[in-house]
Coordinates of C-alpha atoms in Angstrom, one line a residue:
X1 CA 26.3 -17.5 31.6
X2 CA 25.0 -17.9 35.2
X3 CA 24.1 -15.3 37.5
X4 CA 26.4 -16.2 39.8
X5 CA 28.8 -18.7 39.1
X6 CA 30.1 -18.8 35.6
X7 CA 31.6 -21.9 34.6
X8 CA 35.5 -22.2 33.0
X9 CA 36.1 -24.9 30.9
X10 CA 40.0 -25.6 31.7
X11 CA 42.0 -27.8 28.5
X12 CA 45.1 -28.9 29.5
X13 CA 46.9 -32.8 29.6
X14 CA 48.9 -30.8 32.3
X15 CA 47.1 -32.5 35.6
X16 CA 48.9 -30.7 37.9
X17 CA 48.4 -27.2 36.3
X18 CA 45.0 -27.8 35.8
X19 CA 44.4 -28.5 39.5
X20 CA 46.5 -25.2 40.5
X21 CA 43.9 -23.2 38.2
X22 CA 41.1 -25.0 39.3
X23 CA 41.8 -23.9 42.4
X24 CA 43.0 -20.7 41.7
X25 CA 39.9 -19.9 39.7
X26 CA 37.4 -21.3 42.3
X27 CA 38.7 -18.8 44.6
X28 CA 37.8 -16.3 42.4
X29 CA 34.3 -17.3 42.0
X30 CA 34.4 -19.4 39.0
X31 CA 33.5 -23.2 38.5
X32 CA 36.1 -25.2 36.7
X33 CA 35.7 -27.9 34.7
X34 CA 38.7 -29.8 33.4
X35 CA 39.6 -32.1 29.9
X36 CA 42.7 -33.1 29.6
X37 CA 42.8 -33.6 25.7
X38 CA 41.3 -31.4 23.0
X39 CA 39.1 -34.1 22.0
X40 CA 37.7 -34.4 25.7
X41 CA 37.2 -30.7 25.6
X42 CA 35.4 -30.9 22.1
X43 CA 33.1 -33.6 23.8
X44 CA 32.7 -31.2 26.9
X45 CA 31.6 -28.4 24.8
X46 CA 29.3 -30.1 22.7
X47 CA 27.3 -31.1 26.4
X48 CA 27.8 -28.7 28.1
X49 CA 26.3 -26.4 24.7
X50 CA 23.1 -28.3 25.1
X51 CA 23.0 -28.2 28.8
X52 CA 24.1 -24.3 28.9
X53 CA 26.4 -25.0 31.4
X54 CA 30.2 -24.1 29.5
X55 CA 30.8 -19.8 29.9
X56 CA 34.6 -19.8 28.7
X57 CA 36.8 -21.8 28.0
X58 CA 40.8 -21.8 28.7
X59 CA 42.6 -23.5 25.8
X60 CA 46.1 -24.7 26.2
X61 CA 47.9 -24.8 23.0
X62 CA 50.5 -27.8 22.9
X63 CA 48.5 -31.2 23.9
X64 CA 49.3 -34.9 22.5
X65 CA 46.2 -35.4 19.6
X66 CA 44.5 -32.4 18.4
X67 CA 46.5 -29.5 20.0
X68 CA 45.5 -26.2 20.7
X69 CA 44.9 -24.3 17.6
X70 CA 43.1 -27.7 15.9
X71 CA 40.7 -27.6 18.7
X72 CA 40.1 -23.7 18.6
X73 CA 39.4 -24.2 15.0
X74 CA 36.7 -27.3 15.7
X75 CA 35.1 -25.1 18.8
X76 CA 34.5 -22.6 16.4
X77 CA 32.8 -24.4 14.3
X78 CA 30.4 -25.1 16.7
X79 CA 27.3 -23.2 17.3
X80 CA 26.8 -20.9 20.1
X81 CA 30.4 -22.1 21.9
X82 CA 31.6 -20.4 24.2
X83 CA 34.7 -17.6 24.2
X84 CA 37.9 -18.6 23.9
X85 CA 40.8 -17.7 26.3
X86 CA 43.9 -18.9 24.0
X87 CA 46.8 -20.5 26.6
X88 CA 50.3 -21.1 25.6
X89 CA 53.6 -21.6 27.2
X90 CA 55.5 -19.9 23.8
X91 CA 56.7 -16.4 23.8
X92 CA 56.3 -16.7 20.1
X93 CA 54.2 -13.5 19.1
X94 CA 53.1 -15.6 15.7
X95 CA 51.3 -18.0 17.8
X96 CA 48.7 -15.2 19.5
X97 CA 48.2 -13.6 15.8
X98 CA 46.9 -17.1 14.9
X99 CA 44.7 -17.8 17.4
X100 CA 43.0 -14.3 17.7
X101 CA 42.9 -14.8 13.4
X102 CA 41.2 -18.2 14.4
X103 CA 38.7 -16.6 17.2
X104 CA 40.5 -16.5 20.3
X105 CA 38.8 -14.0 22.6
X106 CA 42.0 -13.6 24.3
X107 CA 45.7 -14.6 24.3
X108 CA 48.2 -15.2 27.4
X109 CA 51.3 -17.1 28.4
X110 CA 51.0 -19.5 31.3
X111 CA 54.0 -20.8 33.2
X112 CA 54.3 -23.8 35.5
X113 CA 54.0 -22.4 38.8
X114 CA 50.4 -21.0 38.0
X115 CA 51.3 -16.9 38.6
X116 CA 49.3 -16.6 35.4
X117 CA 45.9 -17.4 37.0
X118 CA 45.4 -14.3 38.0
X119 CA 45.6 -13.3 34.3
X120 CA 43.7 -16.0 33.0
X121 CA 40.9 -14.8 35.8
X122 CA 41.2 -10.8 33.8
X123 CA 41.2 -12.4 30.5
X124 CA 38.1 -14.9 31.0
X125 CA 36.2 -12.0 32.7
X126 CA 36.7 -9.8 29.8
X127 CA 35.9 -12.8 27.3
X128 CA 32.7 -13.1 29.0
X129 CA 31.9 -9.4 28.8
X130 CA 32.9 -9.4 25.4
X131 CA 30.4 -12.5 24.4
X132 CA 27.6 -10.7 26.2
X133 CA 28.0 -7.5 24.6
X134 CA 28.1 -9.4 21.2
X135 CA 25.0 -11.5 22.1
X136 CA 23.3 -8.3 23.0
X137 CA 24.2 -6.6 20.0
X138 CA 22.9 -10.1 17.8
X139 CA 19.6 -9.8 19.5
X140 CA 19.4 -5.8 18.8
X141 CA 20.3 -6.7 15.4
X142 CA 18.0 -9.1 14.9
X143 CA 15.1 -7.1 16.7
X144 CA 15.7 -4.2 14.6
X145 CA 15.5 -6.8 11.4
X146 CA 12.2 -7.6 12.4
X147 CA 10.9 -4.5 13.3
X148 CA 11.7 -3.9 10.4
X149 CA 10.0 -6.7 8.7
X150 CA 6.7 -6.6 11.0
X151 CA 6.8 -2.2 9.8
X152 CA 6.9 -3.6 6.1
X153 CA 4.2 -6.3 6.3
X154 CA 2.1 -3.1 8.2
X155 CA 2.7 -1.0 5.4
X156 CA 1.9 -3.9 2.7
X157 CA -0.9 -3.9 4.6
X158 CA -1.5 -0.7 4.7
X159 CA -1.6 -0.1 1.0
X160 CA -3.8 -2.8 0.4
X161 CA -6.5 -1.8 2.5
X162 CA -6.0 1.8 1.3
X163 CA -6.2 0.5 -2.3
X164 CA -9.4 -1.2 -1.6
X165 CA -11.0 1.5 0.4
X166 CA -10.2 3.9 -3.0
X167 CA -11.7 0.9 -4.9
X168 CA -15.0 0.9 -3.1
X169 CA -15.3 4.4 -2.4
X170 CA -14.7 4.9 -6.1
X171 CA -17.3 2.6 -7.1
X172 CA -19.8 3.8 -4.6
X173 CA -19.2 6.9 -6.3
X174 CA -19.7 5.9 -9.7
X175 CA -22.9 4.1 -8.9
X176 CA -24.2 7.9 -7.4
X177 CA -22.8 9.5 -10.2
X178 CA -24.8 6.7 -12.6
X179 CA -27.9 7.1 -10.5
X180 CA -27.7 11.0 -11.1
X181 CA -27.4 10.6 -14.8
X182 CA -30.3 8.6 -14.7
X183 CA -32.3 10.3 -12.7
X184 CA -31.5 13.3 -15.4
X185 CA -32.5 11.6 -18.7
X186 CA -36.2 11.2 -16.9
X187 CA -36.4 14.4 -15.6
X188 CA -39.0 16.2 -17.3
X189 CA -38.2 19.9 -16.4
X190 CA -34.4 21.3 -17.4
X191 CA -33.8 23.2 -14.7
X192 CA -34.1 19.8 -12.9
X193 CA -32.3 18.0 -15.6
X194 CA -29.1 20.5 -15.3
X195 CA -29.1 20.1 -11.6
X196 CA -28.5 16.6 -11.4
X197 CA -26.6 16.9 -14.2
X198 CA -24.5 19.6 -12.4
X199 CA -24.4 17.2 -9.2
X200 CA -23.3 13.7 -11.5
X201 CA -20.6 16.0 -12.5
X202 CA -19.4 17.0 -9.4
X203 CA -19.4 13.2 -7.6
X204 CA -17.7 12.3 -10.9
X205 CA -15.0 14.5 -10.1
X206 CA -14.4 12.8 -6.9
X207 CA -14.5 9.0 -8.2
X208 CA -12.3 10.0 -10.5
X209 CA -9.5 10.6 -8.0
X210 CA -10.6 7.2 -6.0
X211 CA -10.0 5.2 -8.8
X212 CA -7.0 7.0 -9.9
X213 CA -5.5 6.1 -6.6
X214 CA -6.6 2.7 -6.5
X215 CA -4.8 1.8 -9.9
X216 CA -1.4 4.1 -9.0
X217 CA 1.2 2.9 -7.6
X218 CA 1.9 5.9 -5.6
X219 CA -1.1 6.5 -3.0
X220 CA -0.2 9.7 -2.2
X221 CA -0.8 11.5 -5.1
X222 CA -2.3 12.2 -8.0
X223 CA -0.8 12.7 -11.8
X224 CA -3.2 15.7 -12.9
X225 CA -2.6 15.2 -16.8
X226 CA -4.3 11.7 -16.5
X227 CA -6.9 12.4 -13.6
X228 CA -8.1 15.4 -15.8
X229 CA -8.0 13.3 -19.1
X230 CA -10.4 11.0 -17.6
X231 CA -12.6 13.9 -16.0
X232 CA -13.1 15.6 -19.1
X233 CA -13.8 12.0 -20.9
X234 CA -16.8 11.6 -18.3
X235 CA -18.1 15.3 -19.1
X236 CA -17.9 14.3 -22.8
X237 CA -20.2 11.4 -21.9
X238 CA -22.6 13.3 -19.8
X239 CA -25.9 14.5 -20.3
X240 CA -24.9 17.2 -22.8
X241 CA -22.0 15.5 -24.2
X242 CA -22.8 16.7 -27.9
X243 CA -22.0 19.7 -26.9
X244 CA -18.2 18.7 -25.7
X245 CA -17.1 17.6 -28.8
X246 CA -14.6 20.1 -29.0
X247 CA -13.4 20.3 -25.4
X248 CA -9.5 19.9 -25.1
X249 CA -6.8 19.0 -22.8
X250 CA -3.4 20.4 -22.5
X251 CA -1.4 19.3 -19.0
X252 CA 1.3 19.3 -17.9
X253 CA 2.2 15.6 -15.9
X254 CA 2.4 17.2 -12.8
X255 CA 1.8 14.9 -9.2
X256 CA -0.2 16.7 -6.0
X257 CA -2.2 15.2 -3.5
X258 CA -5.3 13.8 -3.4
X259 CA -7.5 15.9 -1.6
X260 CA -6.0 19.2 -3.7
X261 CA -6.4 17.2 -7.2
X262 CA -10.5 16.9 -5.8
X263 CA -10.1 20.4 -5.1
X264 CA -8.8 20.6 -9.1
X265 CA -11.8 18.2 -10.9
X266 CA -14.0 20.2 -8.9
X267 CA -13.1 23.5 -9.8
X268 CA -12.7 21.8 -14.2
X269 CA -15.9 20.6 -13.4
X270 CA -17.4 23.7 -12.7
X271 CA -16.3 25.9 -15.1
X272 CA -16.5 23.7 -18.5
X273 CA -20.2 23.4 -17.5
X274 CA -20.2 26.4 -16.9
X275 CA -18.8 27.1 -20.3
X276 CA -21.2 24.6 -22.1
X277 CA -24.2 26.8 -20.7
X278 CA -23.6 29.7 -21.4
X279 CA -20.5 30.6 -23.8
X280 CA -22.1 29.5 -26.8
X281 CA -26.0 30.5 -27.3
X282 CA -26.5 28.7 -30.4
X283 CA -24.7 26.0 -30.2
X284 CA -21.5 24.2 -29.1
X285 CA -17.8 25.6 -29.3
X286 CA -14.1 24.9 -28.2
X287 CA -13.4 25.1 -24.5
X288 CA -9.8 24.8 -23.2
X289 CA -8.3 23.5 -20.4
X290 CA -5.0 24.4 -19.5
X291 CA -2.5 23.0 -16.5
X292 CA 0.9 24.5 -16.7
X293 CA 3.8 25.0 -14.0
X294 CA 5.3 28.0 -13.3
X295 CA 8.5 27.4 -11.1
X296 CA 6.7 26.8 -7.3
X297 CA 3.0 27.7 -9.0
X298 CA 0.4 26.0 -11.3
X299 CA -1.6 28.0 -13.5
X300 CA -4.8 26.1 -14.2
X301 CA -6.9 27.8 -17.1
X302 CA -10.0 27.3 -18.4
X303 CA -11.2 29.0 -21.5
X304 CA -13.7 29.8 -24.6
X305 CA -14.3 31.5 -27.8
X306 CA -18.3 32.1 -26.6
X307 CA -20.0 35.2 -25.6
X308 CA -17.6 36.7 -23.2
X309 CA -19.6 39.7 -21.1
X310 CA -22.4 39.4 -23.7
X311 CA -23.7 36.7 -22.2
X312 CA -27.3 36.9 -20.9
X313 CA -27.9 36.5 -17.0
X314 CA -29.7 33.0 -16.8
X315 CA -32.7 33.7 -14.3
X316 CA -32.7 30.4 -13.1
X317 CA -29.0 30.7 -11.9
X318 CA -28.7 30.1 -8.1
X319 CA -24.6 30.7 -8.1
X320 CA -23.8 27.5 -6.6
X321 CA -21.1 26.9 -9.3
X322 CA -19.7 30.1 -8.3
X323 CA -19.9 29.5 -4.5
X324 CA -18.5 25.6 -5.1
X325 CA -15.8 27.5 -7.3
X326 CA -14.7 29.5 -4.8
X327 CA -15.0 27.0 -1.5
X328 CA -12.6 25.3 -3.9
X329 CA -10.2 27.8 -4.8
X330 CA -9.8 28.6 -1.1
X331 CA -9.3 25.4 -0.1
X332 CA -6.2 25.3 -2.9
X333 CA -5.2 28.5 -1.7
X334 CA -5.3 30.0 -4.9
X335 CA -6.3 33.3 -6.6
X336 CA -8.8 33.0 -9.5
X337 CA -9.2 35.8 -12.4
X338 CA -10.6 36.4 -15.5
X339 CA -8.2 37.1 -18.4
X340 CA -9.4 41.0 -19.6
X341 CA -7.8 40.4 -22.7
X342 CA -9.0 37.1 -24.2
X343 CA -11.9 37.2 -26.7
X344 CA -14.7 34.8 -25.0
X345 CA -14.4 34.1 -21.1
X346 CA -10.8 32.9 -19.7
X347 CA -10.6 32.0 -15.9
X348 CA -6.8 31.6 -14.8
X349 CA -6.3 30.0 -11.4
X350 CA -2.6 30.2 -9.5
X351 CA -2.0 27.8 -6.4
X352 CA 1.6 26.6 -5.0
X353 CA 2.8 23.2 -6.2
X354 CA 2.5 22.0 -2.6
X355 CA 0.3 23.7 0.0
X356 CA 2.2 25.3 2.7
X357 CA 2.8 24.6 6.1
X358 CA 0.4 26.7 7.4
X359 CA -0.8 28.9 4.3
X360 CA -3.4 31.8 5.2
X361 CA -6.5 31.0 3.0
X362 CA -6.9 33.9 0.2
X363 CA -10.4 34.8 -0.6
X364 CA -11.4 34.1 -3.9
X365 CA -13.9 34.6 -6.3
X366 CA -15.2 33.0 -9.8
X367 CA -17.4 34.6 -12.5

C-alpha cells in the first residue's frame, strides 16, 4: 500500500457508477482504477500484483461473465491480492454470508445514485487496515519461526561443540592419567610410586565425567551409578589393582551435575585408596561403596572390614587425601562422618540432591 495514495481497484460493467465513485473516492484521497468485467479485473489484479500497485479492491457482485462471487473466488486464489470490499445492489442477507465465507473483507449495498461511496470509502479504509495488521502479524509469525529455528541450529550447535570439548578434555585427561601410571611402574621409591599413583587416580576421576558427558545425551548431568561403575573399573586397573578385587558397587541411578559428580569421583577416589592402604595390613579385603537417596539427600558411603582405629599412623602420610576430601565435601556442601558402630572404617557423606541457591558451605572433615 502507498504512503500516500492507496490505489482502489473499482469492478463494475456499471460505467456510470463507476465514474460517480471514481470521483467520489479521488476526493477522498484514493486513486481509482476501473474494469468493467470480472475478467478485466482478474487481468488488473494479476498486473497490478507484480507491479504493487492494486491496495483494495471494490467488487460489484452482478456483472455479464464471471459475476461477483466467481471473481472473488478466482482473486483469492491469487497470491498476495489484495482485500476485498464485496458490493452488491441485493438486500439479500445470504449474499454477504457468502462472500465474507469466500474472503470478502467487507460487505455493503450500493445504490444508483452513489450515497454509498461514503461507505465504500469506511469499508476500503478498514480493509486496508485489516490487511496490514494481517501482513504484520505474517511477518511476526514468521520471524518468531525463525528465531526460533536460528535458536535451534545455536543450540545444535551448541551441543556439538560442548560434546567435543568433553571429548578432548576427556582424552587429554586420560593421556595425563596414562602418563602418571607410567611414570608409577618406573618409579623406584613407593612413596613416589603411591603419589603418582594417588595423582593418576585423581585426573581419572575427572576424565571420567568428560567422557561420560560426551557419550550422554543429556549434557547437564551426570548418571552417578554409571560414572562411579567406570571409576571404580579404572581403580581396579590401577597400580595396585590386585588388591581391588573385591571392591563393590551399589548405586542408586541417580542424575546431578557435572561439576558435583567431580566433586563425588574425587571424594570415591580418595577414600577406596585410602582403604586399600591401610584397612588391610596383610593383604587385600572388601571395600564398599554405597550411593543411596534419602528423600532431598544422598548418602554416599564408603566402607571396610580392615583395621578400623587399629590401624598404624603411616609416617610418610602428608594428609593431602584428607585435605582433597574435605575441599571436596565443602564444595558438595555436605557433612562427612565416620560410622561409630561399624566393624572396620565407614565414612558416610550427606549432601542435597541439588545444591541450593545460595547454600552456606559446612565445614567438613575426613579421617
Amino acid at each position: 500500500m502507498s504512503q500516500t495514495t492507496p490505489t482502489l481497484l473499482y469492478i463494475d460493467d456499471d460505467d456510470a457508477l463507476a465514474r460517480l465513485v471514481e470521483r467520489g473516492l479521488s476526493r477522498r484521497g484514493y486513486k481509482v482504477v476501473l474494469a468493467a468485467s470480472g475478467e478485466e479485473g482478474l487481468a488488473r489484479i494479476r498486473q497490478g500484483n507484480v507491479d504493487g500497485d492494486i491496495d483494495v479492491v471494490a467488487l460489484d457482485q452482478y456483472m455479464p461473465g464471471l459475476d461477483g462471487l466467481e471473481t472473488l473466488e478466482q482473486i483469492m486464489a491469487i497470491p498476495d491480492a489484495p482485500p476485498v470490499v464485496f458490493v452488491t445492489a441485493s438486500q439479500d442477507s445470504s449474499i454477504a454470508v457468502t462472500a465474507l465465507k469466500a474472503g470478502a473483507a467487507d460487505y455493503l449495498v450500493k445504490d444508483v445514485t452513489g450515497d454509498f461511496i461514503p461507505l465504500l470509502h469506511v469499508a476500503a479504509d478498514g480493509a486496508l487496515r485489516q490487511a496490514e495488521l494481517q501482513k504484520a502479524r505474517e511477518e511476526a509469525e514468521a520471524e518468531i519461526h525463525a528465531s526460533r529455528d536460528r535458536y535451534a541450529a545455536l543450540a545444535a550447535e551448541r551441543e556439538m561443540l560442548l560434546r567435543e570439548v568433553n571429548h578432548r578434555v576427556g582424552n587429554s585427561l586420560q593421556i595425563i592419567a596414562s602418563l602418571l601410571h607410567l611414570q608409577a611402574s618406573s618409579a623406584a621409591q613407593e612413596e613416589v610410586k603411591a603419589a603418582l599413583t594417588n595423582a593418576m587416580g585423581r585426573v581419572a576421576a575427572v576424565a571420567q565425567v568428560h567422557r561420560r558427558l560426551y557419550t550422554s545425551q543429556d549434557l547437564k548431568s551426570v548418571v552417578l551409578n554409571q560414572y562411579l561403575d567406570s571409576l571404580l573399573e579404572d581403580l581396579r586397573r590401577s597400580a595396585e589393582g590386585n588388591r581391588m578385587s573385591r571392591l563393590t558397587l551399589k548405586a542408586e541411578p541417580i542424575e546431578i551435575d557435572p561439576d558435583r559428580a567431580v566433586a563425588v569421583g574425587i571424594i570415591v577416589n580418595e577414600l577406596v585408596m585410602n582403604a586399600v592402604k591401610y584397612a588391610y595390613p596383610e593383604g587385600a579385603g572388601p571395600i564398599h561403596v554405597e550411593l543411596t537417596s534419602q528423600g532431598e539427600d544422598l548418602v554416599l558411603s564408603i566402607a571396610d572390614d580392615g583395621v578400623g582405629d587399629n590401624a598404624k599412623a603411616d609416617p610418610r602420610s602428608t594428609g593431602m587425601g584428607q585435605r582433597i576430601v574435605a575441599a571436596m565435601a565443602s564444595k558438595l556442601d555436605a557433612s562427612v562422618e565416620r560410622d561409630p558402630d561399624h566393624a572396620g572404617t565407614k565414612i558416610l557423606l550427606k549432601f542435597r540432591r541439588l545444591p541450593a541457591p545460595s547454600s552456606t558451605t559446612n565445614s567438613a572433615a575426613a579421617s
